[in-house]
Amino acid sequence: MTYIQPIKELLDSVSAPFNHASAMPPSVYTSEEFLQREVSEIFAKEWICLGRASKLANPGDYLTYELAGQPIFVMRDRDGQLRAMSNVCLHRMSTLLEGTGNKRTIVCPYHAWTYSLDGTLRGAPAMTLNEGFCKDSYRLPQIRCEEWLGWIMVTLNERIPPACERLADVHRLIEDYDMKDYVEAFHETHIWDTNWKILAENFMESYHLPVCHAGTIGGLSKLEEMICPPGHATFNYHTILKDDGLPIAHAHPDNTRMKGDRRRTTFLLSIYPSLLITLTPGYFWYLSLHPRGVRQVHITFGGGLSPDFANTTEAETHFAQVKELLDEVNVEDRGCTEKVYRGACAGLAKPGHLSHLERPNYDFAQYLAEKIGGFSRTFQL
Ligand code: FES
Ligand SMILES: [Fe+2]
């Protein structure tokens, strides 16, 4: 492994114990070389979330994505199975599908080679005179894809354990929420002008809530009611207790699974590298991030309700209010995270010490240092 300067600076930074820790050095946000390592060592090797599986409900429903520089698509096949494949034609390598939609077959927009929903080549015009051509030997390269608790997870890594194994600790932590059954009410994609890690880290701490979100949710969160435990190998989290202000943040009266304070506990889960979920007993929302160069982030954003709330009109009204609020909160987060990126680019930028409420940020920095710089993490049992 060659240690470029930003990696050296990161390794230096994460070696401090938490009670002396500082924020990550600015170079990790601005260096093109560091980004290349993130793409090859993290985004090409980890499980990456492309949103909720329910958005591809019917055979032929698809979405396209650029995963670590590879155009891919995910499609529900005729047997109801989700499949991820290379989105590159096997003839002269045009990309095949655009955006999202539904197809009965996949027809290349260049010379109309036509593929079935499982990626096998069904037909190719005017190819009978090439004696070397055999239709049956063509199939779009398949990419690993799993549905994990209702999430579409994909990876380019042949060797990584299944998502359900790798993320088993996340599941154990929030088992009584039954996240798999949460019903998505909206999903959108956005591009913001900031480094992907700045947005991920913004999600990981609620320290900024009273200030950055003074105009919206800032007043609802008490810093002393936030719990920020040390992170795990594949994720970190913190929790907030919600007061009575928003009924859908609490367990539904019909929900008898959840007990005591769990009924009003919000989990903020950061599943490495970039799936960020706010999970309450009544509703959820999430961001899944992918870098677009050092200075832009592609965001898959969505949310919805737990099943006991999903079919009640009253809850829908509440959720519509939450969505409205989320949109305003996003505008505030966008302002804060774009400012941090501008700041990180400054010659005089220097990281300061972290608050105890930024424990997840410290753990995330160590995760990055492990993946990119071979740092060895230790965990408390
Ligand atoms: S590139 Fe796809 S059919 Fe020619
Ligand atoms: Fe925020």
Coordinates of C-alpha atoms and ligand atoms in Angstrom, one line a residue:
M1 CA 0.0 0.0 0.0
T2 CA 1.4 3.4 -0.9
Y3 CA 0.7 6.1 1.7
I4 CA -0.3 9.3 0.1
Q5 CA -0.2 12.4 2.3
P6 CA -4.0 12.5 3.1
I7 CA -3.8 8.8 4.3
K8 CA -0.8 9.6 6.5
E9 CA -2.7 12.6 8.0
L10 CA -5.8 10.5 8.6
L11 CA -3.8 7.7 10.3
D12 CA -2.2 10.3 12.5
S13 CA -5.5 11.8 13.4
V14 CA -7.4 8.5 14.2
S15 CA -4.6 7.3 16.4
A16 CA -5.5 9.7 19.2
P17 CA -7.8 8.3 21.9
F18 CA -11.4 9.5 21.8
N19 CA -10.9 11.9 24.7
H20 CA -8.2 13.7 22.7
A21 CA -9.7 13.2 19.2
S22 CA -10.0 15.8 16.5
A23 CA -12.0 16.0 13.3
M24 CA -10.5 14.5 10.1
P25 CA -7.9 16.5 8.2
P26 CA -9.2 18.7 5.4
S27 CA -7.2 16.7 2.7
V28 CA -9.4 13.6 3.1
Y29 CA -12.3 15.7 1.8
T30 CA -10.4 17.5 -1.1
S31 CA -7.8 15.0 -2.4
E32 CA -8.6 13.4 -5.8
E33 CA -6.2 10.6 -4.9
F34 CA -7.9 9.9 -1.6
L35 CA -11.3 9.7 -3.5
Q36 CA -9.9 7.2 -5.9
R37 CA -8.9 5.0 -2.9
E38 CA -12.4 5.4 -1.4
V39 CA -13.9 4.3 -4.7
S40 CA -11.7 1.3 -5.1
E41 CA -11.4 0.2 -1.5
I42 CA -14.8 1.1 -0.2
F43 CA -17.5 1.7 -2.9
A44 CA -16.2 -1.2 -5.1
K45 CA -15.9 -3.5 -2.1
E46 CA -18.7 -2.9 0.4
W47 CA -22.5 -3.4 0.2
I48 CA -24.1 -0.2 -1.1
C49 CA -27.8 0.6 -0.7
L50 CA -29.9 1.8 -3.6
G51 CA -33.1 2.4 -1.7
R52 CA -36.1 0.4 -0.7
A53 CA -36.9 -2.8 -2.6
S54 CA -40.6 -1.9 -2.7
K55 CA -39.9 0.7 -5.4
L56 CA -39.2 -2.2 -7.8
A57 CA -42.4 -4.0 -7.0
N58 CA -43.3 -5.5 -10.4
P59 CA -41.4 -7.7 -13.0
G60 CA -39.5 -5.4 -15.3
D61 CA -39.3 -2.5 -12.8
Y62 CA -35.7 -1.1 -12.8
L63 CA -33.4 1.6 -11.6
T64 CA -30.0 2.5 -12.9
Y65 CA -27.0 3.5 -10.8
E66 CA -23.3 4.3 -11.2
L67 CA -21.6 2.2 -8.7
A68 CA -17.8 2.8 -8.2
G69 CA -17.6 4.0 -11.9
Q70 CA -19.6 1.0 -13.2
P71 CA -23.0 1.7 -14.8
I72 CA -25.4 -1.0 -13.4
F73 CA -29.1 -1.6 -13.2
V74 CA -31.3 -3.4 -10.7
M75 CA -34.4 -5.1 -12.0
R76 CA -37.2 -7.3 -10.7
D77 CA -37.2 -10.4 -12.9
R78 CA -40.2 -12.5 -13.9
D79 CA -39.8 -14.8 -10.9
G80 CA -39.9 -11.8 -8.5
Q81 CA -36.2 -11.9 -7.9
L82 CA -34.2 -8.7 -7.7
R83 CA -31.2 -8.9 -10.0
A84 CA -28.3 -6.4 -10.5
M85 CA -26.4 -6.4 -13.8
S86 CA -23.9 -4.5 -15.8
N87 CA -25.7 -1.8 -17.7
V88 CA -23.3 -2.1 -20.7
C89 CA -24.3 -3.7 -24.0
L90 CA -22.2 -6.8 -25.0
H91 CA -22.0 -5.6 -28.6
R92 CA -20.1 -2.2 -28.8
M93 CA -20.6 -1.3 -25.2
S94 CA -23.3 1.3 -25.2
T95 CA -25.0 1.8 -21.9
L96 CA -28.5 0.2 -22.1
L97 CA -31.0 1.7 -19.7
E98 CA -31.5 5.2 -18.4
G99 CA -33.1 6.5 -15.2
T100 CA -35.9 4.3 -13.8
G101 CA -38.9 2.6 -15.3
N102 CA -40.4 -0.7 -16.5
K103 CA -39.3 -2.9 -19.4
R104 CA -40.5 -6.2 -20.9
T105 CA -37.1 -6.7 -22.6
I106 CA -33.9 -4.6 -22.6
V107 CA -33.3 -3.2 -26.0
C108 CA -29.9 -1.5 -26.7
P109 CA -30.5 2.0 -28.0
Y110 CA -27.6 1.6 -30.5
H111 CA -28.2 -1.5 -32.7
A112 CA -31.1 -3.2 -30.8
W113 CA -29.4 -6.2 -29.4
T114 CA -32.2 -7.4 -27.1
Y115 CA -31.8 -9.0 -23.6
S116 CA -34.3 -10.8 -21.4
L117 CA -34.9 -9.6 -17.8
D118 CA -32.4 -12.2 -16.6
G119 CA -29.7 -10.6 -18.8
T120 CA -29.5 -13.4 -21.5
L121 CA -29.3 -12.2 -25.1
R122 CA -32.6 -12.9 -26.9
G123 CA -31.9 -11.5 -30.3
A124 CA -29.5 -9.4 -32.4
P125 CA -30.4 -8.1 -35.8
A126 CA -28.3 -9.0 -38.9
M127 CA -25.8 -11.2 -37.1
T128 CA -26.4 -14.5 -39.0
L129 CA -23.4 -14.1 -41.3
N130 CA -20.8 -13.9 -38.5
E131 CA -20.1 -17.5 -37.9
G132 CA -18.3 -16.9 -34.6
F133 CA -21.4 -15.3 -33.1
C134 CA -23.4 -17.5 -30.8
K135 CA -26.4 -15.8 -29.1
D136 CA -26.4 -18.2 -26.2
S137 CA -22.9 -17.4 -25.1
Y138 CA -23.9 -13.8 -24.2
R139 CA -25.3 -12.8 -20.9
L140 CA -24.9 -9.4 -19.1
P141 CA -22.5 -9.8 -16.2
Q142 CA -24.5 -10.4 -13.0
I143 CA -23.7 -8.3 -9.9
R144 CA -24.5 -9.5 -6.3
C145 CA -27.8 -8.1 -5.1
E146 CA -29.7 -8.8 -1.8
E147 CA -32.8 -7.6 -0.2
W148 CA -31.9 -6.9 3.4
L149 CA -34.7 -5.8 5.8
G150 CA -36.4 -4.2 2.8
W151 CA -33.3 -2.5 1.4
I152 CA -31.8 -3.1 -2.0
M153 CA -28.1 -3.9 -1.4
V154 CA -25.6 -4.4 -4.1
T155 CA -21.9 -5.0 -4.2
L156 CA -19.2 -5.5 -6.9
N157 CA -17.2 -7.6 -4.4
E158 CA -17.4 -11.4 -5.1
R159 CA -15.9 -12.3 -1.7
I160 CA -17.7 -10.1 0.9
P161 CA -20.1 -12.1 3.1
P162 CA -23.8 -11.7 2.5
A163 CA -25.3 -8.4 3.7
C164 CA -27.6 -10.3 6.1
E165 CA -24.5 -11.8 7.8
R166 CA -22.4 -8.7 7.7
L167 CA -25.1 -6.5 9.1
A168 CA -26.5 -9.0 11.6
D169 CA -25.5 -6.8 14.5
V170 CA -27.6 -3.9 13.1
H171 CA -30.6 -6.2 12.8
R172 CA -30.2 -7.4 16.4
L173 CA -30.0 -3.9 17.7
I174 CA -33.3 -2.8 16.2
E175 CA -35.1 -6.2 15.8
D176 CA -38.3 -5.0 17.7
Y177 CA -38.8 -2.2 15.1
D178 CA -39.4 -4.7 12.3
M179 CA -37.8 -2.3 9.8
K180 CA -38.3 -4.8 6.9
D181 CA -42.1 -4.0 6.9
Y182 CA -41.8 -0.2 6.9
V183 CA -43.6 1.3 4.0
E184 CA -41.9 3.8 1.8
A185 CA -44.0 6.9 1.0
F186 CA -41.6 8.8 -1.2
H187 CA -38.1 8.6 -2.8
E188 CA -36.0 11.1 -4.6
T189 CA -32.5 11.7 -5.7
H190 CA -30.4 14.8 -5.2
I191 CA -26.9 16.1 -5.9
W192 CA -25.3 18.4 -3.4
D193 CA -22.1 20.4 -3.6
T194 CA -20.2 18.8 -0.8
N195 CA -17.9 15.8 -0.2
W196 CA -19.9 12.6 0.6
K197 CA -18.2 12.2 4.0
I198 CA -19.2 15.7 5.1
L199 CA -22.9 14.8 4.6
A200 CA -22.4 11.3 6.2
E201 CA -20.7 12.9 9.3
N202 CA -23.4 15.5 9.5
F203 CA -25.9 12.7 9.9
M204 CA -23.8 10.9 12.5
E205 CA -24.0 13.7 15.1
S206 CA -27.0 15.5 16.5
Y207 CA -24.7 18.1 18.1
H208 CA -25.6 20.4 15.3
L209 CA -29.3 20.2 15.8
P210 CA -29.9 23.1 18.1
V211 CA -27.9 25.5 15.9
C212 CA -28.0 24.4 12.2
H213 CA -31.7 23.5 12.7
A214 CA -32.7 26.4 14.9
G215 CA -35.4 27.3 12.3
T216 CA -37.0 23.8 12.4
I217 CA -36.3 20.9 14.7
G218 CA -33.5 22.5 16.7
G219 CA -35.7 23.3 19.8
L220 CA -37.1 19.7 20.0
S221 CA -33.8 17.9 20.8
K222 CA -32.1 18.0 24.1
L223 CA -28.3 17.5 23.9
E224 CA -28.4 15.7 27.2
E225 CA -30.9 13.1 26.0
M226 CA -28.6 11.9 23.2
I227 CA -26.7 8.7 23.7
C228 CA -23.6 8.1 21.5
P229 CA -22.1 4.6 22.2
P230 CA -18.9 3.4 20.6
G231 CA -19.3 2.1 17.1
H232 CA -19.4 -1.5 15.7
A233 CA -17.3 -3.0 12.9
T234 CA -19.9 -2.3 10.1
F235 CA -21.9 0.6 11.6
N236 CA -22.3 3.2 14.3
Y237 CA -25.4 4.7 15.8
H238 CA -26.7 7.2 18.3
T239 CA -30.2 7.5 19.9
I240 CA -32.5 10.3 20.9
L241 CA -35.6 10.1 23.0
K242 CA -38.6 11.9 21.5
D243 CA -41.1 13.7 23.6
D244 CA -44.9 13.8 23.0
G245 CA -44.7 16.5 20.3
L246 CA -45.0 14.1 17.3
P247 CA -47.2 11.1 17.7
I248 CA -45.8 9.1 14.7
A249 CA -42.4 9.2 16.3
H250 CA -43.8 6.9 19.0
A251 CA -44.9 3.3 18.8
H252 CA -48.5 2.9 17.6
P253 CA -51.0 1.8 20.4
D254 CA -51.5 -1.5 18.5
N255 CA -47.7 -2.2 18.6
T256 CA -47.3 -4.5 21.6
R257 CA -43.8 -5.7 20.6
M258 CA -42.0 -2.6 21.8
K259 CA -41.6 -1.9 25.5
G260 CA -40.8 1.1 27.8
D261 CA -38.5 3.8 26.5
R262 CA -38.0 1.8 23.2
R263 CA -41.5 3.1 22.3
R264 CA -40.1 6.6 21.9
T265 CA -36.5 5.9 20.9
T266 CA -35.2 7.2 17.6
F267 CA -32.2 5.4 16.2
L268 CA -29.8 7.2 13.9
L269 CA -28.0 4.4 12.2
S270 CA -24.9 4.9 10.0
I271 CA -24.3 1.7 8.1
Y272 CA -20.9 1.9 6.5
P273 CA -20.0 3.3 4.2
S274 CA -23.0 5.5 3.4
L275 CA -26.5 4.2 4.4
L276 CA -27.9 6.6 6.9
I277 CA -31.3 5.7 8.5
T278 CA -33.4 7.6 11.0
L279 CA -35.6 4.9 12.5
T280 CA -38.4 5.8 14.9
P281 CA -41.1 3.3 16.0
G282 CA -43.6 5.1 13.7
Y283 CA -41.7 6.5 10.7
F284 CA -38.3 6.4 9.0
W285 CA -36.3 8.3 6.6
Y286 CA -32.9 7.7 5.0
L287 CA -30.1 8.9 2.8
S288 CA -27.8 6.7 0.8
L289 CA -24.7 8.4 -0.5
H290 CA -22.3 7.9 -3.3
P291 CA -19.4 10.3 -4.2
R292 CA -19.6 12.2 -7.5
G293 CA -16.0 13.5 -7.5
V294 CA -14.6 15.1 -4.4
R295 CA -17.0 18.0 -4.4
Q296 CA -20.4 16.5 -5.1
V297 CA -22.5 13.8 -3.5
H298 CA -25.3 11.7 -5.1
I299 CA -28.1 11.2 -2.6
T300 CA -30.8 8.6 -2.7
F301 CA -33.4 10.0 -0.2
G302 CA -36.7 8.5 0.9
G303 CA -38.9 7.7 3.9
G304 CA -42.2 6.4 5.1
L305 CA -44.2 4.8 7.9
S306 CA -44.2 1.7 10.0
P307 CA -47.0 -0.7 8.9
D308 CA -49.3 0.0 11.8
F309 CA -49.3 3.7 10.9
A310 CA -49.1 3.2 7.1
N311 CA -52.8 2.7 6.4
T312 CA -54.3 5.3 8.7
T313 CA -55.3 8.6 7.0
E314 CA -54.4 10.5 10.2
A315 CA -50.8 9.1 10.0
E316 CA -50.6 10.0 6.4
T317 CA -51.4 13.6 7.3
H318 CA -48.7 13.5 10.1
F319 CA -46.2 12.0 7.6
A320 CA -47.0 14.7 5.1
Q321 CA -46.0 17.2 7.8
V322 CA -42.9 15.2 8.5
K323 CA -41.9 15.3 4.8
E324 CA -42.5 19.0 4.7
L325 CA -40.3 19.4 7.8
L326 CA -37.7 17.0 6.3
D327 CA -37.5 19.1 3.2
E328 CA -36.8 22.2 5.3
V329 CA -34.3 20.3 7.5
N330 CA -32.5 19.2 4.3
V331 CA -32.2 22.8 3.1
E332 CA -30.6 23.6 6.5
D333 CA -28.3 20.5 6.3
R334 CA -27.4 21.4 2.7
G335 CA -26.4 24.9 3.8
C336 CA -24.2 23.5 6.6
T337 CA -22.5 20.7 4.7
E338 CA -21.8 22.9 1.6
K339 CA -20.3 25.5 3.9
V340 CA -18.1 22.8 5.5
Y341 CA -16.8 21.7 2.1
R342 CA -16.0 25.3 1.2
G343 CA -14.2 25.7 4.5
A344 CA -12.3 22.4 4.1
C345 CA -10.9 23.7 0.7
A346 CA -9.3 26.7 2.4
G347 CA -5.6 26.9 2.9
L348 CA -6.0 27.9 6.5
A349 CA -8.5 25.1 7.3
K350 CA -7.6 23.1 10.4
P351 CA -9.6 20.4 12.2
G352 CA -10.6 21.1 15.9
H353 CA -11.4 18.7 18.8
L354 CA -14.5 16.6 18.8
S355 CA -17.3 16.8 21.3
H356 CA -18.4 13.6 23.2
L357 CA -21.5 13.9 21.0
E358 CA -19.4 13.2 17.9
R359 CA -18.3 9.7 19.0
P360 CA -19.8 8.2 15.8
N361 CA -17.6 10.6 13.7
Y362 CA -14.5 9.3 15.5
D363 CA -15.6 5.7 14.7
F364 CA -16.3 6.5 11.1
A365 CA -12.9 8.1 10.7
Q366 CA -11.3 4.9 12.1
Y367 CA -13.4 2.8 9.7
L368 CA -12.1 4.9 6.8
A369 CA -8.5 4.6 8.1
E370 CA -8.9 0.8 8.2
K371 CA -10.2 0.5 4.7
I372 CA -7.9 2.9 3.1
G373 CA -4.8 2.9 5.3
G374 CA -4.7 -0.5 7.0
F375 CA -5.4 1.0 10.5
S376 CA -6.5 -1.7 12.9
R377 CA -9.6 -0.9 14.9
T378 CA -10.3 -2.3 18.4
F379 CA -13.8 -2.7 19.7
Q380 CA -15.2 -2.8 23.3
L381 CA -17.3 -5.9 23.9
Ligands
FES1 S1 -23.8 -1.4 -28.8 FE1 -25.6 -2.4 -28.1 S2 -26.4 -3.2 -29.9 FE2 -24.6 -2.3 -30.6
FE2 FE -28.9 18.0 10.3

